[in-house]
Short mmCIF file of C-alpha atoms (C1' of nucleotides) in Angstrom, two decimals:
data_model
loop_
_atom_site.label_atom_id
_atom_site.label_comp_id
_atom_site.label_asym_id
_atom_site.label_seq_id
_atom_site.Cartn_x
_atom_site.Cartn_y
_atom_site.Cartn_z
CA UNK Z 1 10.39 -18.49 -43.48
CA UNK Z 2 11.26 -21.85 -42.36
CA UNK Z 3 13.52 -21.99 -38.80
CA UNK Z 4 15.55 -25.03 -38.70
CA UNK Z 5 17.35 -24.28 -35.73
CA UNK Z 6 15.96 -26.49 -32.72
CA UNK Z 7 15.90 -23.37 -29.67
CA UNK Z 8 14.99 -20.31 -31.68
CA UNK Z 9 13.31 -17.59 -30.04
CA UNK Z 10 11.19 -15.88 -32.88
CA UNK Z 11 7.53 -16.16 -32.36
CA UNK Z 12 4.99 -17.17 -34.51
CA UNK Z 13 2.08 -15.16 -35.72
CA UNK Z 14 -0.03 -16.73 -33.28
CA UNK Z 15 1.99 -16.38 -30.68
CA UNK Z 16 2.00 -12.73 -31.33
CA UNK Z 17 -1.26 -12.01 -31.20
CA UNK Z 18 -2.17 -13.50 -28.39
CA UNK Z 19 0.48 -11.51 -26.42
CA UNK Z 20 -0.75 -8.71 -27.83
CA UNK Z 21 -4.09 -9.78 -26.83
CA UNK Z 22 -3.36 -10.57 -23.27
CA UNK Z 23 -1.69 -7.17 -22.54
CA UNK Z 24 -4.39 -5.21 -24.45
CA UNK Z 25 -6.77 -7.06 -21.64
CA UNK Z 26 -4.38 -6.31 -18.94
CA UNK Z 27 -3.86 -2.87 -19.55
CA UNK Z 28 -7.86 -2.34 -19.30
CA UNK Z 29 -7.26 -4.32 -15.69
CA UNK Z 30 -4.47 -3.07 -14.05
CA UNK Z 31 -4.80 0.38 -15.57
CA UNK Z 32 -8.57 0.09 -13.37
CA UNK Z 33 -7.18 -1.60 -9.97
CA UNK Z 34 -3.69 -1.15 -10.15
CA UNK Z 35 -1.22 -3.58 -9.53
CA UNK Z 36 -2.37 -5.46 -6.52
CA UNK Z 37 -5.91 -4.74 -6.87
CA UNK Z 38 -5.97 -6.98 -10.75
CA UNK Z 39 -6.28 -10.31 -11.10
CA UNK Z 40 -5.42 -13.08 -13.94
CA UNK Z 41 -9.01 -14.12 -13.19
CA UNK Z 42 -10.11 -11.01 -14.96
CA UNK Z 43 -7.30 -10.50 -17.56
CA UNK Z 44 -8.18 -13.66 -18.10
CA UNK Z 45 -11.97 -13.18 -18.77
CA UNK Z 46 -11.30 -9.87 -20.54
CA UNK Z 47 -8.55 -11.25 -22.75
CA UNK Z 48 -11.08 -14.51 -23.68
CA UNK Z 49 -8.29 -17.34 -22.66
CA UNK Z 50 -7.99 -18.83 -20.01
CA UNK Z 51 -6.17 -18.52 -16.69
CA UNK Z 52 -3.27 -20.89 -17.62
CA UNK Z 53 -2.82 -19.88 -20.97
CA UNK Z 54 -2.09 -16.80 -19.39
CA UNK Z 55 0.56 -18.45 -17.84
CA UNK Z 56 1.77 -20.00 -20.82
CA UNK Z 57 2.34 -16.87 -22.57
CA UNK Z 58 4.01 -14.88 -19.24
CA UNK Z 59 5.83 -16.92 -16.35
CA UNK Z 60 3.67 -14.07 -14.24
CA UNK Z 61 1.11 -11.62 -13.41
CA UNK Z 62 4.29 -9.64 -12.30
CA UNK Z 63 6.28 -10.01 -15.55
CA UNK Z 64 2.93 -8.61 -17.51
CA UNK Z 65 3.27 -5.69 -15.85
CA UNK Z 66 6.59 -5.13 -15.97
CA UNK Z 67 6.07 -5.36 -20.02
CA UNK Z 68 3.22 -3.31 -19.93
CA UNK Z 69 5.44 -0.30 -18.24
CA UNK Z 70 8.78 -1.15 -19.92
CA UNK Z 71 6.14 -0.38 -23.61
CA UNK Z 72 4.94 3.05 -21.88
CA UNK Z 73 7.65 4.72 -20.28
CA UNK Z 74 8.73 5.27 -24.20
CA UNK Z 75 5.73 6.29 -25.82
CA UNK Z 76 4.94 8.90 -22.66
CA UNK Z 77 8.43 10.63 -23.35
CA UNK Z 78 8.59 10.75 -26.80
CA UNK Z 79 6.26 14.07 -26.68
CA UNK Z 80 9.04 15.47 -24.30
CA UNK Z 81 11.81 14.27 -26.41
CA UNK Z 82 10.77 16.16 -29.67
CA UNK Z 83 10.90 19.47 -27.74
CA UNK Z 84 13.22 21.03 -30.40
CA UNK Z 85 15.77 23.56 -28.81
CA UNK Z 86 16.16 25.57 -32.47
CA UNK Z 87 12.27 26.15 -32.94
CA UNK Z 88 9.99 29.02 -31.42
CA UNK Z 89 9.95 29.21 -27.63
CA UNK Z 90 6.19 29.84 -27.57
CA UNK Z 91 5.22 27.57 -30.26
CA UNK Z 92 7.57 24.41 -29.14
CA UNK Z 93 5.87 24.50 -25.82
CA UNK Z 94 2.32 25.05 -26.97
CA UNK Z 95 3.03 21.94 -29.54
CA UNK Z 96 4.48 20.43 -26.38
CA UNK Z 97 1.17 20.90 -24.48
CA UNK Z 98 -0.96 19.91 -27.54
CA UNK Z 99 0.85 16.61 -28.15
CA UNK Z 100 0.46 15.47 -24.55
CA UNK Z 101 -3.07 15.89 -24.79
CA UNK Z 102 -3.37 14.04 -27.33
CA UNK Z 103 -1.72 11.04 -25.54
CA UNK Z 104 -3.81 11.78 -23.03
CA UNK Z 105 -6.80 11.52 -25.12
CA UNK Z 106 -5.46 8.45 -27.20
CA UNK Z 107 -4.12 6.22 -24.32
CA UNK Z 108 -5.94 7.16 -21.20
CA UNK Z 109 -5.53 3.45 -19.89
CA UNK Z 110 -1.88 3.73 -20.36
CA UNK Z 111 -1.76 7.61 -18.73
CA UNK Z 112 -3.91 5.83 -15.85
CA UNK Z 113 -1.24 2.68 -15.45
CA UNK Z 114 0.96 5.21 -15.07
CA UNK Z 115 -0.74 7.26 -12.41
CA UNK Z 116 -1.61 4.19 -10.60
CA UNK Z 117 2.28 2.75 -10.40
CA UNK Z 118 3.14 6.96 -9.50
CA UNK Z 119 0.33 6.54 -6.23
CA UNK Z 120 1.82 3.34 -5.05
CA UNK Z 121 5.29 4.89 -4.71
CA UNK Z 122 6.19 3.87 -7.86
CA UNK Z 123 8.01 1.03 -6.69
CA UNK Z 124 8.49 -0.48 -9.83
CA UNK Z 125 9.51 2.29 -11.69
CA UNK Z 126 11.71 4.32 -8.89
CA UNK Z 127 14.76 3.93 -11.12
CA UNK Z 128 13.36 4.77 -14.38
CA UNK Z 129 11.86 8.40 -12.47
CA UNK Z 130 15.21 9.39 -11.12
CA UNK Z 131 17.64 7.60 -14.16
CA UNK Z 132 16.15 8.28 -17.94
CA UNK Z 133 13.20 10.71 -16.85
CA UNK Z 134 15.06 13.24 -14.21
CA UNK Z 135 18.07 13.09 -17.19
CA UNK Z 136 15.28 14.42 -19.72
CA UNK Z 137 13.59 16.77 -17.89
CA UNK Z 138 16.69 18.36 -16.70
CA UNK Z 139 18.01 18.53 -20.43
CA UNK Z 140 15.11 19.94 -21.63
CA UNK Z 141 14.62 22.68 -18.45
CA UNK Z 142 17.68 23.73 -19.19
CA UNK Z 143 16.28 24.75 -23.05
CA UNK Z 144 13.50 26.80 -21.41
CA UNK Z 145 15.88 28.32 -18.87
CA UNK Z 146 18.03 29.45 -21.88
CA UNK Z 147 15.02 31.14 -23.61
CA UNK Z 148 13.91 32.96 -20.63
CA UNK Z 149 17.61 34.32 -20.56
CA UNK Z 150 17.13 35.09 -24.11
CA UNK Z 151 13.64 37.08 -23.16
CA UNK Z 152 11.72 34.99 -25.37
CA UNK Z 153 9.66 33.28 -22.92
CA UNK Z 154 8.57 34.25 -19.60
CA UNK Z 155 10.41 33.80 -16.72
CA UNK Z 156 9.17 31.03 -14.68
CA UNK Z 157 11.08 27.71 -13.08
CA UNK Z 158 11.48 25.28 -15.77
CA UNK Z 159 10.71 22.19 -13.88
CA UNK Z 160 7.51 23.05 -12.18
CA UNK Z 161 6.72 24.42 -15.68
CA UNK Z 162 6.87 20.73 -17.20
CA UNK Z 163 5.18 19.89 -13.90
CA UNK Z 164 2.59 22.27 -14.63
CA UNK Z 165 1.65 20.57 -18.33
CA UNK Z 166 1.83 17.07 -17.22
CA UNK Z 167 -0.64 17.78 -14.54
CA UNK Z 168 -3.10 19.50 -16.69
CA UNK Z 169 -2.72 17.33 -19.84
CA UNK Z 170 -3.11 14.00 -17.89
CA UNK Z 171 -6.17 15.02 -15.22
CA UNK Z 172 -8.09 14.94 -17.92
CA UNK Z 173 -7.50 11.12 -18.97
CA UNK Z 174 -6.73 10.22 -15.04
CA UNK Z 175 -10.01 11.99 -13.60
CA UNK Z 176 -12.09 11.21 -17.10
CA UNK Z 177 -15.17 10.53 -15.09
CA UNK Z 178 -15.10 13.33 -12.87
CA UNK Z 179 -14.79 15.62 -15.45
CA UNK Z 180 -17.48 14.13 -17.00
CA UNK Z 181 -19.77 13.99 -14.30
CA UNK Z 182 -19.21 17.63 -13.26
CA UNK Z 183 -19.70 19.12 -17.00
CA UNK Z 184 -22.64 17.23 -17.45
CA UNK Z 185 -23.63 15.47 -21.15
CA UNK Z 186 -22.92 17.24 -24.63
CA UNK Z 187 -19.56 18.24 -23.93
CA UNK Z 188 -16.09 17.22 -25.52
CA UNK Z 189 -13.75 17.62 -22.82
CA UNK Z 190 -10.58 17.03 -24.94
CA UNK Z 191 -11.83 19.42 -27.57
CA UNK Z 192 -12.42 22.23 -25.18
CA UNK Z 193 -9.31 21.06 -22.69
CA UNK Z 194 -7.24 21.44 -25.94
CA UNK Z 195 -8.90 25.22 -26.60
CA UNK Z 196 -8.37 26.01 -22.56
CA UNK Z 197 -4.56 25.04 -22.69
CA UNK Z 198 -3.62 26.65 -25.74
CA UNK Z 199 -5.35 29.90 -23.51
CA UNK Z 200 -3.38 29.21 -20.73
CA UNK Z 201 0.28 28.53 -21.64
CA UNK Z 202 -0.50 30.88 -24.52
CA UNK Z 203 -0.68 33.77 -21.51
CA UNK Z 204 1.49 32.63 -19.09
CA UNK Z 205 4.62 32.13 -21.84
CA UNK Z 206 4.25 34.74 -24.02
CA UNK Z 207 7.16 36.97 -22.54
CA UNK G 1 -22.96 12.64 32.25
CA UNK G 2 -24.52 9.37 32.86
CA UNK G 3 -26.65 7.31 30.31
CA UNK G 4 -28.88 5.18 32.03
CA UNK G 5 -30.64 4.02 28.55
CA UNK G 6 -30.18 0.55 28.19
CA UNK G 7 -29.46 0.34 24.15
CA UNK G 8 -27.29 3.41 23.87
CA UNK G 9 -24.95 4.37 21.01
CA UNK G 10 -22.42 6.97 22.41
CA UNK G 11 -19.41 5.58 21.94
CA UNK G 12 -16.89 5.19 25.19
CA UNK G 13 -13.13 7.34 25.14
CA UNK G 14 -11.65 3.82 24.01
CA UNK G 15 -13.72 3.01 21.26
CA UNK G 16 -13.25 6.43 19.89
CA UNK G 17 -9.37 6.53 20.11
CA UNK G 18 -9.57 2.74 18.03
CA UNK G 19 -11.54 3.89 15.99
CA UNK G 20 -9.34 6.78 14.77
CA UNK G 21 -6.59 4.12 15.41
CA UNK G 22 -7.94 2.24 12.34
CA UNK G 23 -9.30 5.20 10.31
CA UNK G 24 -5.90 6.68 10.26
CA UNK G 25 -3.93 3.22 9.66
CA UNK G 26 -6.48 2.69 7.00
CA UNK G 27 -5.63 5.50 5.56
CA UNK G 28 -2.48 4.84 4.90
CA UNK G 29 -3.10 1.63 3.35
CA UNK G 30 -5.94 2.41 0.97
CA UNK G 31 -4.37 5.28 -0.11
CA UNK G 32 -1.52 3.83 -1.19
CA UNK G 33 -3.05 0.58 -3.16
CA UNK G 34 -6.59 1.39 -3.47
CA UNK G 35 -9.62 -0.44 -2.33
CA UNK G 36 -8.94 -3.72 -3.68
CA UNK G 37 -4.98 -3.53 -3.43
CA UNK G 38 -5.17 -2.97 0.52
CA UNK G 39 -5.78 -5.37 2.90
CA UNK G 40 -7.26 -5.96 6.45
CA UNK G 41 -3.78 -7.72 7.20
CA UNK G 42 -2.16 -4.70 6.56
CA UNK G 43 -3.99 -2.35 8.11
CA UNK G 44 -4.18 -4.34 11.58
CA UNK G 45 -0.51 -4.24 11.37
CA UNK G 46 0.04 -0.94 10.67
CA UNK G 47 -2.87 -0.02 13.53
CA UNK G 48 -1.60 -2.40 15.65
CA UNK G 49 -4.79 -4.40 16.38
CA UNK G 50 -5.46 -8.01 15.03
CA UNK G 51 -7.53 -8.40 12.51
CA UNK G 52 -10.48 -10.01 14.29
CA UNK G 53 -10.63 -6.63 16.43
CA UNK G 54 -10.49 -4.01 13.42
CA UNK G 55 -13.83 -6.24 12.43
CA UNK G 56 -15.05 -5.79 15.81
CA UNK G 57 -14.76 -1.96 15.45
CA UNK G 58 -16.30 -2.19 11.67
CA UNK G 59 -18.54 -4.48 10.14
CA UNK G 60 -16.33 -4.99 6.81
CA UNK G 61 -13.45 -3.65 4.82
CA UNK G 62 -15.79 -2.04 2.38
CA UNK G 63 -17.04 -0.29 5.69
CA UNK G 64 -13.91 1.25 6.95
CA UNK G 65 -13.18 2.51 3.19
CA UNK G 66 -16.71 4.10 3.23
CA UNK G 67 -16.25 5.82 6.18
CA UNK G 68 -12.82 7.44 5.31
CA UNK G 69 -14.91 8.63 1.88
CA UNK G 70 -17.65 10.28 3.59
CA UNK G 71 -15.19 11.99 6.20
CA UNK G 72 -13.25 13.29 3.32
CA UNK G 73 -15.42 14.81 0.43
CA UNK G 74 -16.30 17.34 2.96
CA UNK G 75 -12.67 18.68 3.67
CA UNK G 76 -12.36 17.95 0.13
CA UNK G 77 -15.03 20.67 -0.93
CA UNK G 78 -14.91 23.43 1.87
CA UNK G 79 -11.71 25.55 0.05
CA UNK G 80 -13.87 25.75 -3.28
CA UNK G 81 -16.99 26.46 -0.88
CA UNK G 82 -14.94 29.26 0.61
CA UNK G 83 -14.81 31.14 -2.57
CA UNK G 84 -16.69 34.31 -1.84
CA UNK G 85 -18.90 36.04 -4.52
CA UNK G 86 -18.59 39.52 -2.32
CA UNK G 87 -14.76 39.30 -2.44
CA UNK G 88 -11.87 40.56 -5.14
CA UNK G 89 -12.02 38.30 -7.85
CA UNK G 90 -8.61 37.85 -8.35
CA UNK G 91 -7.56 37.50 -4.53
CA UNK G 92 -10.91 35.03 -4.16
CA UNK G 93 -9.36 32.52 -6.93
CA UNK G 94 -6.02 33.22 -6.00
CA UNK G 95 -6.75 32.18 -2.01
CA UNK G 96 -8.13 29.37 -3.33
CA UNK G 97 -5.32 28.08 -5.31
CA UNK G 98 -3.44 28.93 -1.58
CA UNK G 99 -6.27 26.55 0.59
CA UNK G 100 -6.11 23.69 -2.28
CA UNK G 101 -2.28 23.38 -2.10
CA UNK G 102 -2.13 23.38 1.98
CA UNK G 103 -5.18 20.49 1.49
CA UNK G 104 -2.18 18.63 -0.61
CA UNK G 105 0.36 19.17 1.42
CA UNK G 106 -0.97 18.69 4.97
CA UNK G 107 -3.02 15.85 3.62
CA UNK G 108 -1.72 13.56 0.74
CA UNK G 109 -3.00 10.82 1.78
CA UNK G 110 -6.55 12.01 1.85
CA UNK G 111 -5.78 13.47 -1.94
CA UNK G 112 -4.23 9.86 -2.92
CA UNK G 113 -7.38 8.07 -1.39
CA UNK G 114 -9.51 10.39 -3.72
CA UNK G 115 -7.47 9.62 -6.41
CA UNK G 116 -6.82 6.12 -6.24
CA UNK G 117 -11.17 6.14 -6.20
CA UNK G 118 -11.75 8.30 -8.73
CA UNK G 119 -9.13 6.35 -11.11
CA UNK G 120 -10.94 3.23 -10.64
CA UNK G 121 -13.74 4.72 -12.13
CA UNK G 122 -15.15 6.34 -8.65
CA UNK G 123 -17.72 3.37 -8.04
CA UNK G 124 -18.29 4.23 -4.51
CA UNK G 125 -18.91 8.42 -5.33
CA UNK G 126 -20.31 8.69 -8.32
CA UNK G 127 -23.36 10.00 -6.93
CA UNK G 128 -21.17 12.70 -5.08
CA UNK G 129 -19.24 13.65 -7.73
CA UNK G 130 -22.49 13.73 -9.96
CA UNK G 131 -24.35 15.44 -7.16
CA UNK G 132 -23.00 17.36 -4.45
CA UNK G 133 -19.86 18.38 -6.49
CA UNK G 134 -21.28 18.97 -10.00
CA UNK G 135 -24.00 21.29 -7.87
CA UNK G 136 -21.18 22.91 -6.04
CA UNK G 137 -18.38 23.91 -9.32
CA UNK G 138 -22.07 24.94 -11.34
CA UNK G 139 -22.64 27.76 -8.77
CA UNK G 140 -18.94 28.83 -8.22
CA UNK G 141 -18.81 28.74 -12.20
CA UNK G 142 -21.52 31.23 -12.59
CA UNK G 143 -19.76 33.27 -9.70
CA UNK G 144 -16.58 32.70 -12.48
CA UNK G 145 -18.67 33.84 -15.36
CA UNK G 146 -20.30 36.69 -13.69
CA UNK G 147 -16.63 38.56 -12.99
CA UNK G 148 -15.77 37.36 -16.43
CA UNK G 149 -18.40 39.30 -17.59
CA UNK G 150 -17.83 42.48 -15.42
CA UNK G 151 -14.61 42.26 -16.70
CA UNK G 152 -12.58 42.15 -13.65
CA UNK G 153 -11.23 38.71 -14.61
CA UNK G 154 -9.82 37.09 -17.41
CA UNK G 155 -12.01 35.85 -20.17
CA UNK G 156 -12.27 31.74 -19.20
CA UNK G 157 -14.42 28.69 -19.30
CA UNK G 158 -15.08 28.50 -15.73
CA UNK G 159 -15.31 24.76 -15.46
CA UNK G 160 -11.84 24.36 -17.09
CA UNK G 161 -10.08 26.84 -14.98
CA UNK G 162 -11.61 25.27 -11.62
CA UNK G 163 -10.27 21.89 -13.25
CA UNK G 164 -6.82 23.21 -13.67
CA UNK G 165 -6.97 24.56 -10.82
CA UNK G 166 -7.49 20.27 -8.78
CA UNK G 167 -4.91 19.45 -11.42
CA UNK G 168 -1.79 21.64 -10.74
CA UNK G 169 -2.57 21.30 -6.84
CA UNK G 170 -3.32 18.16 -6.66
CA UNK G 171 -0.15 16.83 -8.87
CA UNK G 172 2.12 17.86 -5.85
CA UNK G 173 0.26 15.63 -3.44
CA UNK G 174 -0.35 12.30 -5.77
CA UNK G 175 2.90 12.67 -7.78
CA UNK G 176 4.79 13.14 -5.18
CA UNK G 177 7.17 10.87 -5.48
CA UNK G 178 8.24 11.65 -9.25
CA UNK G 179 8.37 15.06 -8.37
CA UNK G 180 10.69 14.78 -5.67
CA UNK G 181 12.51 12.17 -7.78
CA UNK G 182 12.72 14.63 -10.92
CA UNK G 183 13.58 17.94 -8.58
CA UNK G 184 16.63 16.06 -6.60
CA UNK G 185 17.41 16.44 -3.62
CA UNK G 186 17.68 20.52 -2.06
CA UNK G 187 14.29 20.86 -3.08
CA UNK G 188 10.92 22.28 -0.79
CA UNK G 189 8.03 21.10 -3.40
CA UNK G 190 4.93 22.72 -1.96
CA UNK G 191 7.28 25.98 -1.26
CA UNK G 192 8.14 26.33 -4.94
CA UNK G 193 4.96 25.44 -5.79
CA UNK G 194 3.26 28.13 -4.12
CA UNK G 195 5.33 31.13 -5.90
CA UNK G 196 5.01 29.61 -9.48
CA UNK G 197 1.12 28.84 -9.02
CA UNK G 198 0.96 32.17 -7.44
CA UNK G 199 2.75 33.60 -10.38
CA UNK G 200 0.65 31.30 -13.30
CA UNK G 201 -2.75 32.44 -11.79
CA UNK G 202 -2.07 35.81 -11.64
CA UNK G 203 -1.39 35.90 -14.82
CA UNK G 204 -3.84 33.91 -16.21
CA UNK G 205 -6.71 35.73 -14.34
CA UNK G 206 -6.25 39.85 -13.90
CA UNK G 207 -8.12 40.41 -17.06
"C1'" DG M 1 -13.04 -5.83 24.36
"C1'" DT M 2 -9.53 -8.67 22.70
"C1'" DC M 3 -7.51 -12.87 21.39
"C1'" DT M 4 -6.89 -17.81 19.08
"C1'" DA M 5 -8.72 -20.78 15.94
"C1'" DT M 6 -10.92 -21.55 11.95
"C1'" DA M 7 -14.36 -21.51 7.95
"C1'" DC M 8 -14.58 -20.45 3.39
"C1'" DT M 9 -13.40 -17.94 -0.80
"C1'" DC M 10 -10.18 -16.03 -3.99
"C1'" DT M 11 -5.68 -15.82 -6.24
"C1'" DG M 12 -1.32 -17.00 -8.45
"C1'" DA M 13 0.73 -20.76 -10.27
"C1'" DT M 14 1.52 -25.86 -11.75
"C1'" DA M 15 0.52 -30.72 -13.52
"C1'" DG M 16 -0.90 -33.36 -16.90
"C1'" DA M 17 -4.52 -34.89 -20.35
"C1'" DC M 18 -5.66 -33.87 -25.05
"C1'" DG B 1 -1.12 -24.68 -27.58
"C1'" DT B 2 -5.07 -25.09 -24.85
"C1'" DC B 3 -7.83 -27.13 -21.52
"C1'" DT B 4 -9.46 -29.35 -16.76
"C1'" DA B 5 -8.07 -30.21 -12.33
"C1'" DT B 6 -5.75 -28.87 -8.53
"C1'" DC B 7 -2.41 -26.99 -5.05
"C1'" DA B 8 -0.64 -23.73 -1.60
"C1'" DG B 9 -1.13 -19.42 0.21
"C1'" DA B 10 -3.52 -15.17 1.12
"C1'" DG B 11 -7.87 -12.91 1.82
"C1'" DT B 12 -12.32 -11.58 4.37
"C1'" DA B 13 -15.04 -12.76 7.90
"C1'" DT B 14 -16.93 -15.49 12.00
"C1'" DA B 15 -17.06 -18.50 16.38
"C1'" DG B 16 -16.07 -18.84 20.76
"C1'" DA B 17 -12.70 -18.81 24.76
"C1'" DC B 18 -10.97 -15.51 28.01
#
DNA sequence: GTCTATACTCTGATAGAC
DNA sequence: GTCTATCAGAGTATAGAC
C-alpha cells in the first residue's frame, strides 16, 4: 500500500472520488448548456466544492471536458462494436437497436454531451468522427452489405441504415422533454420506444 | 403612404433590412452554441453592426433569441399541419417525410436552433411544445389511428411514428457534420436520404 | 441611427493563508 | 487539500457625443 517513491502518480481514494464527483457534476452542466454555455460556477455548486478546488483537481474547465468525451466516445461504440458478423442478420441488428436504447435510456446526459459537441461542429471531436468512428461504421456496413448480398436482410444502404438507428434510439434521450410534453403523463416512453423499434426495423429488415 | 401620426410603429426600409441583418447573423450564432454559448460580440461581428447598435435594434440578447423562436415554431409546424385527413394515407405520410427533410436541408440552422433549445431542457417553449404542438401531433394522431383502423395503413402507435418521423429527418440537419464526416467525401446527404426514407416509410406504412 | 466610452457583472484562473 | 481573496478578461447593457 505504502508509495515510497517521492513523484508518483497514483491517486488516493480521496482523490478519486472527488474526480469522480466533479465530472458526475459536470456532465449534468455541460451536457445542459454545452460547452461554452457551462460554467465552473455551477459545476462547482452542483459538485458541492468549491470553484478552486475545481481547479485543483483539473488545470481547466477545458481539460474536464475533454475527459468527459475521451470516457464517452467508448462506452457509445461499444453497442456498435459487438455487432457480431457470424450471428442472425435480423436478430444482430434488432439487438443492435435494443442495446442503443438502452444507452439512451441509461446515460441520456452523456447521449446529450454528445449531441451538444455534434451541434457545435464538433470541434473537439472532428478527428475522433472521421478516424475511429468512420473506420467502424464502414467495417461494420460492410457486414450488412454482405447479408443483403446473401438475401438475408433487405436491401437498403448500410450507412444511412446505422444513421437511421442512431437517430431514433438517441431522440428519445436528446428530445426527452418534448417527448414528454407531447405524450402527456402516464406514459413510459422507453418502454413503448423499445416496442415501436423492434416494429420498425423488424419490417423494414426482414428480407 | 404617409403617416402623419406622431407615435407611429411602422418600421422604415432600413430598420427592416437591420433587423433581418441581425435575425439572420443571430441565427447563425445561437444555433451553433445555444443561448448561453452565443454572444452579442459575435453576432455584431458576424452582422456587421457594433454591439451598441444590435441593442438599439433589440432591447436584449434574450430578445433577439425570442424573436428567432417565435418566427420559427411556425415553419416548424406547417409540414405536419399539411397532413391532409381527405388524402391517401400512405402518399399523406409519405409527403410529409418529403416537406420535413427539405425543412432540414434548406434550413439547418433553424433545426439546430430548435435543437440546441429543446436540449437545454426547452425553458423558453415549454408552453409551445406543451401547447400548440402536443394539440397539433393529438389531432394528426387520431387522423393516424383512424387509417390504422380502416386498415389502409400499417398497424402503429401514432405518436411514435410521428416521432420517428422528427428523428430520421431531423438527424441530417443537426448531425450534419458526423454524417458527412462518416459518409466521406462523394457523398449528396439529403439526396440519399430521400430514397432510403422513401424506401423505410413505405415499408413501414402500406399495411 | 450609429459610434465611442464606459459601467457593472460574470467567468476562468491564481495566490496564499490555513 | 481546501478555503478566502483577488485578478484579468469577457460579457451584457447604457450614456452620451455626433
Amino acid at each position: 500500500m505504502a508509495e515510497p517513491t517521492p513523484a508518483a502518480r497514483p491517486l488516493t481514494r480521496i482523490q478519486q472520488k472527488n474526480r469522480e464527483t466533479i465530472l458526475n457534476a459536470a456532465l449534468d452542466v455541460f451536457s445542459q448548456h454545452g460547452f461554452r454555455g457551462a460554467t465552473l460556477d455551477q459545476i462547482a455548486e452542483v459538485s458541492g466544492l468549491s470553484k478552486p478546488n475545481l481547479l485543483y483537481y483539473f488545470p481547466s474547465k477545458e481539460e474536464i471536458h475533454a475527459q468527459l468525451l475521451a470516457t464517452l466516445m467508448d462506452t457509445w461504440l461499444a453497442p456498435l462494436r459487438a455487432l457480431d458478423p457470424g450471428g442472425d442478420p435480423v436478430a444482430e441488428v434488432l439487438a443492435y437497436v435494443h442495446r442503443k436504447l438502452e444507452l439512451s435510456r441509461d446515460y441520456p446526459r452523456e447521449s446529450r454531451l454528445f449531441a451538444n459537441e455534434v451541434l457545435q461542429g464538433a470541434p473537439r471531436i472532428m478527428a475522433g468522427l472521421a478516424g475511429d468512428l468512420k473506420r467502424l461504421v464502414d467495417d461494420k456496413s460492410e457486414v450488412l452489405r454482405r447479408w443483403m448480398e446473401e438475401g438475408r436482410l433487405a436491401e437498403l444502404p448500410p450507412h444511412h441504415l446505422i444513421f437511421s438507428i442512431w437517430a431514433l434510439t438517441q431522440h428519445y434521450a436528446d428530445f426527452d422533454v418534448q417527448v414528454r410534453a407531447v405524450l402527456g403523463p402516464g406514459h413510459d416512453p422507453y418502454a413503448e420506444a423499445d416496442r415501436f423499434l423492434d416494429t420498425l426495423f423488424r419490417r423494414l429488415l426482414v428480407p
